Coordinates of C-alpha atoms (C1' of nucleotides) in Angstrom, one line a residue:
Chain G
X1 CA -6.1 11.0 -3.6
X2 CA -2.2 10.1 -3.3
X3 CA -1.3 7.1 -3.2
X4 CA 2.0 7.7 -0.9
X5 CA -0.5 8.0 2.2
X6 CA -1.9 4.9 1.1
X7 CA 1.4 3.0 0.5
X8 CA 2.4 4.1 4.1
X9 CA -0.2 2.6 5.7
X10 CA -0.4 -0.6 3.5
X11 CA 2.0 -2.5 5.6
X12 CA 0.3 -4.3 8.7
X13 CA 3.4 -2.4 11.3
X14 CA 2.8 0.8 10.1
X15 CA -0.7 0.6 10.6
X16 CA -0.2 -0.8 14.2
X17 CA 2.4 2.1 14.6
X18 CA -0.5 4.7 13.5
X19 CA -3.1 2.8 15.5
X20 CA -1.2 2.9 18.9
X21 CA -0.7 6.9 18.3
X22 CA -4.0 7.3 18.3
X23 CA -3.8 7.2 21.8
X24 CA -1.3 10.0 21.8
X25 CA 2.3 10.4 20.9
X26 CA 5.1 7.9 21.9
X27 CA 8.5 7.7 22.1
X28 CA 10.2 4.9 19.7
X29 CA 11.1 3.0 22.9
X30 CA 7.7 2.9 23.9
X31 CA 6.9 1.7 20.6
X32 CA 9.0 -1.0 20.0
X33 CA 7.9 -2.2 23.5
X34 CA 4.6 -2.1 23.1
X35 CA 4.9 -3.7 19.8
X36 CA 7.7 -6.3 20.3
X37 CA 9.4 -5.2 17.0
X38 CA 13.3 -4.6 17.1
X39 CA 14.1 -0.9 17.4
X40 CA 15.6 -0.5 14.1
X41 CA 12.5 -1.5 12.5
X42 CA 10.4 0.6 14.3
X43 CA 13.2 3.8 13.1
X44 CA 12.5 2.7 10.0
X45 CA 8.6 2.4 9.5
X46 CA 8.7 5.9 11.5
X47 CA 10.7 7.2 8.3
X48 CA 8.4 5.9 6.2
X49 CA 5.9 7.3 7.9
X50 CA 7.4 10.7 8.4
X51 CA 8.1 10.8 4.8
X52 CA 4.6 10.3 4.2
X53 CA 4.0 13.5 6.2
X54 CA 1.8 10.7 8.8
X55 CA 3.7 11.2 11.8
X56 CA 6.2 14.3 13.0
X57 CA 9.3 13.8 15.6
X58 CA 9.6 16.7 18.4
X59 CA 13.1 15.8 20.4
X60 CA 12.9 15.7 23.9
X61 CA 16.3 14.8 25.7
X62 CA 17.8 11.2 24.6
X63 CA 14.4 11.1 22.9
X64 CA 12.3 11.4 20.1
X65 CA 8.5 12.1 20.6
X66 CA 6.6 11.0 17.6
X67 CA 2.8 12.1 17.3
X68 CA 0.0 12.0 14.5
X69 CA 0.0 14.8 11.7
X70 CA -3.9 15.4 11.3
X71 CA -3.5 16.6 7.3
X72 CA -3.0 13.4 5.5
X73 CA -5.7 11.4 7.3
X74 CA -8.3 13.8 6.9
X75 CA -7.2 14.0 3.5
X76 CA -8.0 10.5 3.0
X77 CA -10.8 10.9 4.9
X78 CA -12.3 13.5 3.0
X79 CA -11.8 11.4 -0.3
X80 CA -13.5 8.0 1.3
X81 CA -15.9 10.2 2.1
X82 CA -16.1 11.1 -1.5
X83 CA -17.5 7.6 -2.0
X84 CA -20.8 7.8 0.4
X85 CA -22.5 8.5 -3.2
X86 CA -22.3 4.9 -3.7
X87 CA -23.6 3.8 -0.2
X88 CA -27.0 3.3 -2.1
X89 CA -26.7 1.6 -5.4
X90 CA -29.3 3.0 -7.2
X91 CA -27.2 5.1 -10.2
X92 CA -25.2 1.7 -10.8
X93 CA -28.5 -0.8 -11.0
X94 CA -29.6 1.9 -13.3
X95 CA -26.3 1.9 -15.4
X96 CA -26.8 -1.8 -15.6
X97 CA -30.1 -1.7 -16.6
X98 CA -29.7 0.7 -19.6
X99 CA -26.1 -1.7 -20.7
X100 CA -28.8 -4.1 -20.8
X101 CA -31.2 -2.5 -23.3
X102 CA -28.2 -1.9 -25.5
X103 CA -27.0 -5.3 -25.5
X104 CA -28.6 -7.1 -28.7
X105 CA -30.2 -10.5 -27.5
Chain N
X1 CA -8.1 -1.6 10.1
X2 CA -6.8 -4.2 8.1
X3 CA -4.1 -3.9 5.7
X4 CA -5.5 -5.9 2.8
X5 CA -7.7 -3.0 1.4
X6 CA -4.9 -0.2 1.7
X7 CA -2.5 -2.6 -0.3
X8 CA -5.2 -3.0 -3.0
X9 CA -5.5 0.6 -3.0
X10 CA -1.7 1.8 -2.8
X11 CA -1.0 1.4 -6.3
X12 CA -1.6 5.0 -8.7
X13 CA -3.0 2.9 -11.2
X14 CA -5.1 1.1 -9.3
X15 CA -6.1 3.9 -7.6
X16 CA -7.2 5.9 -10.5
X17 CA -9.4 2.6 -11.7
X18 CA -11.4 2.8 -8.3
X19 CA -11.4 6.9 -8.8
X20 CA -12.8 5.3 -12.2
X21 CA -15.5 3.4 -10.9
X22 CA -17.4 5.8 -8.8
X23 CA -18.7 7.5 -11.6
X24 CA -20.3 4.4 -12.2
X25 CA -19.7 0.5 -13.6
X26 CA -17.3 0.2 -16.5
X27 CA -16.1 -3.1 -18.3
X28 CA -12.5 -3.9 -18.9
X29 CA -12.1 -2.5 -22.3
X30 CA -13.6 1.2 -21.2
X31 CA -11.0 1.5 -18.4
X32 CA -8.2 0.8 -20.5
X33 CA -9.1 3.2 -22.9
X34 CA -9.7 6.0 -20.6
X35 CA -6.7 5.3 -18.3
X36 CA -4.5 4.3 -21.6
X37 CA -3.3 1.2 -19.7
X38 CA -2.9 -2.2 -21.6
X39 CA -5.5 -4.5 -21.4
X40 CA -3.2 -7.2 -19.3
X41 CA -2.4 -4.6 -17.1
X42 CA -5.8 -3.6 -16.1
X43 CA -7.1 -7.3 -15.6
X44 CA -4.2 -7.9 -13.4
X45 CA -5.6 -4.9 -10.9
X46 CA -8.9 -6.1 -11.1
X47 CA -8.2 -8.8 -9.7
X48 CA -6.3 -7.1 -6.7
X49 CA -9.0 -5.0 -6.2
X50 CA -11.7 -8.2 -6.6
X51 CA -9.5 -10.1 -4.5
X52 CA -9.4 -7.4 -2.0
X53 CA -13.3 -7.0 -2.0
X54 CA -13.1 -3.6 -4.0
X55 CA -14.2 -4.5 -6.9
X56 CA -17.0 -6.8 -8.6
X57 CA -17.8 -8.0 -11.5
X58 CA -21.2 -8.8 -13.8
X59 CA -20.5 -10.6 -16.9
X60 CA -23.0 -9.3 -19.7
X61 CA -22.0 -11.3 -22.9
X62 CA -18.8 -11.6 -24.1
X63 CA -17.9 -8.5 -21.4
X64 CA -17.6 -8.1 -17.7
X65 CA -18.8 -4.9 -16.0
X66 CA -16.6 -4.2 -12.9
X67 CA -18.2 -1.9 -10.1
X68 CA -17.3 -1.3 -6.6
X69 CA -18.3 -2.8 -3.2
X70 CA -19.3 -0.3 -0.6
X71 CA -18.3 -2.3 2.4
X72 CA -14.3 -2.3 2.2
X73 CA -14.5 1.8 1.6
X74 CA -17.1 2.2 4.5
X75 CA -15.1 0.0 7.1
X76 CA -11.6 2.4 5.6
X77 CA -14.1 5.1 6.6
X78 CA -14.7 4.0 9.5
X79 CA -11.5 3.6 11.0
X80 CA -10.1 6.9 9.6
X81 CA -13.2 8.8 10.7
X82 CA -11.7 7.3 14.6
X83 CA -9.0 9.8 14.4
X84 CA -11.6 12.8 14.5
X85 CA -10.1 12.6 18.1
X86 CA -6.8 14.4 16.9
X87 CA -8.1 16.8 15.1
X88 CA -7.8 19.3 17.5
X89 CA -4.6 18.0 19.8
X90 CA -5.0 19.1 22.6
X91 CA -4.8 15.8 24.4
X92 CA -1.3 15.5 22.8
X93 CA 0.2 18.7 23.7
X94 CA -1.1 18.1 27.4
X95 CA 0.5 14.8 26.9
X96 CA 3.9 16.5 25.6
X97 CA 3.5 18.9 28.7
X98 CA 3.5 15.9 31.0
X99 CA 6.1 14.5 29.5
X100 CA 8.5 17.9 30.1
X101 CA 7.2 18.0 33.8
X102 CA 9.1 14.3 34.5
X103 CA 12.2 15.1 32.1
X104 CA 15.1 15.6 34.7
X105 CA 16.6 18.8 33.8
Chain U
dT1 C1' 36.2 13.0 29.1
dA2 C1' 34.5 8.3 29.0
dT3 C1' 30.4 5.6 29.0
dA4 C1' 25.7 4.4 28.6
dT5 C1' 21.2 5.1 26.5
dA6 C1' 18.1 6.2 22.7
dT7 C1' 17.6 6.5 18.0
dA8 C1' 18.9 6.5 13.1
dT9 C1' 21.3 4.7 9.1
dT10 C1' 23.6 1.4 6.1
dC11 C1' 24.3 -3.0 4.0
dT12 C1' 22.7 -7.3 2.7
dT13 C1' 19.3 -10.7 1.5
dG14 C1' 14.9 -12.6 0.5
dT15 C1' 10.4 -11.9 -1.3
dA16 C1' 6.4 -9.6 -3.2
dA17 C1' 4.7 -7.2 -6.7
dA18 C1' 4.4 -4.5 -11.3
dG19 C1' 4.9 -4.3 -16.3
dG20 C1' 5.6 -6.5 -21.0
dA21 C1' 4.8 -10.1 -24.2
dA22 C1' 2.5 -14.0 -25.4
dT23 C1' -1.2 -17.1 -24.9
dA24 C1' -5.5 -19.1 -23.1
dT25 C1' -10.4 -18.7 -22.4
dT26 C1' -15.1 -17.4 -23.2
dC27 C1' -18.8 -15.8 -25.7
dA28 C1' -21.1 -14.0 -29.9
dT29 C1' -21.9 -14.3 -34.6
dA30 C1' -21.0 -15.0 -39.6
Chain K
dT1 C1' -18.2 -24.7 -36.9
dA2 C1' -14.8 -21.1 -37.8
dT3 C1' -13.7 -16.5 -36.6
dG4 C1' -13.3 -12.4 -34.1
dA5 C1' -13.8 -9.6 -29.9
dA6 C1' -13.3 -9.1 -24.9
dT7 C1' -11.1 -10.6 -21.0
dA8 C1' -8.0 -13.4 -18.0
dT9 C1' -3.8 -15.9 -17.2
dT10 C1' 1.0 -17.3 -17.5
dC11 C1' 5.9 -16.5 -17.8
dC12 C1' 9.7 -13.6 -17.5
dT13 C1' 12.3 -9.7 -15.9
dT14 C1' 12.9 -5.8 -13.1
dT15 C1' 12.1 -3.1 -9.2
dA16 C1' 10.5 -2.1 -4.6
dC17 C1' 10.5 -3.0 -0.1
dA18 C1' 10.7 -5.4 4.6
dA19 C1' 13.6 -7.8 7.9
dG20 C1' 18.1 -8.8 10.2
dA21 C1' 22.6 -7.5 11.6
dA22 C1' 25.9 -4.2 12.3
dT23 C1' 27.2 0.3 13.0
dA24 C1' 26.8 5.4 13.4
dT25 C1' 25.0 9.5 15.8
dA26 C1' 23.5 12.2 19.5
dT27 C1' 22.6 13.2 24.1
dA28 C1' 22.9 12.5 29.1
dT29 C1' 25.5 11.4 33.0
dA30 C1' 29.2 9.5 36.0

DNA sequence: TATATATATTCTTGTAAAGGAATATTCATA
DNA sequence: TATGAATATTCCTTTACAAGAATATATATA
């Protein structure tokens, strides 16, 4: 896993700017209402997020539509996904259990 | 989503320690080794990742064996497994489409 | 062409967070 | 009880990054 995608949805914005284009892509007015952020804010976690490959831009007029990319979030869901070994504990209780018999008493 | 766990996780070094842990439970000294970290170092992102709910840790004698907690990687699961929805975007380019049709030409 | 609207960028400042070095703490054992 | 090994914490310095304010850029329209 890369931990760009992960630093550019570890700020609690971003991930509300992700979250609301989940419903479909919005313009950075739309954002910033919906939101209440200032507008140059909203610019800049969209650059962030852009850079992260999270988001794309299509102009359209005046405007900018900004939308989900699909690639990084399946990427990271295919990786947390990685982890559904663990779900049941078994192998660790196990580890544990043979640290114990090698730890002299 | 909250933004707790992808901070935790938006570190490289950190994320390699969780990469770490799924192959099982390790104590402080056999991460450092494998990851070639200082010892400082890795106590100071164990207890991000503890603090974040990541992480856990059994002492066993003069060592404590660190593991991971399933439920902040299943609710990160979770949310990203929402976006399934855009997959295929379909609802967004009929959105762009709309969009066009009330642009003033 | 001048103006307004939408968006992006730059500059500055404050704050969080990462690494290094040193030290404290805890537990086992000689 | 003194010592060593494993781990955690503190202090310091540096870097990254988020917000605010101001400004630049681009496009539409009067």
């Amino acid at each position: 896993m890369n931990a760009t995608t992960l630093r550019a949805l570890a700020d609690s914005n971003r991930l509300k700017i992700v979250e609301l284009l989940l419903s479909g892509p919005l313009t950075v007015g739309e954002i910033v209402d919906r939101l209440g952020l200032h507008q140059p804010q909203v610019s800049k976690h969209l650059r962030v997020l852009s850079d992260a490959g999270l988001v794309e831009a299509e102009p359209s007029a005046n405007r900018r539509i900004y939308r989900l990319r699909p690639e990084p979030l399946r990427e990271l869901e295919d990786w947390v996904g990685s982890f559904k070994r663990i779900w049941d504990d078994h192998l660790d209780r196990l580890d544990d259990y043979l640290r114990e018999l090698q730890t002299p008493e």
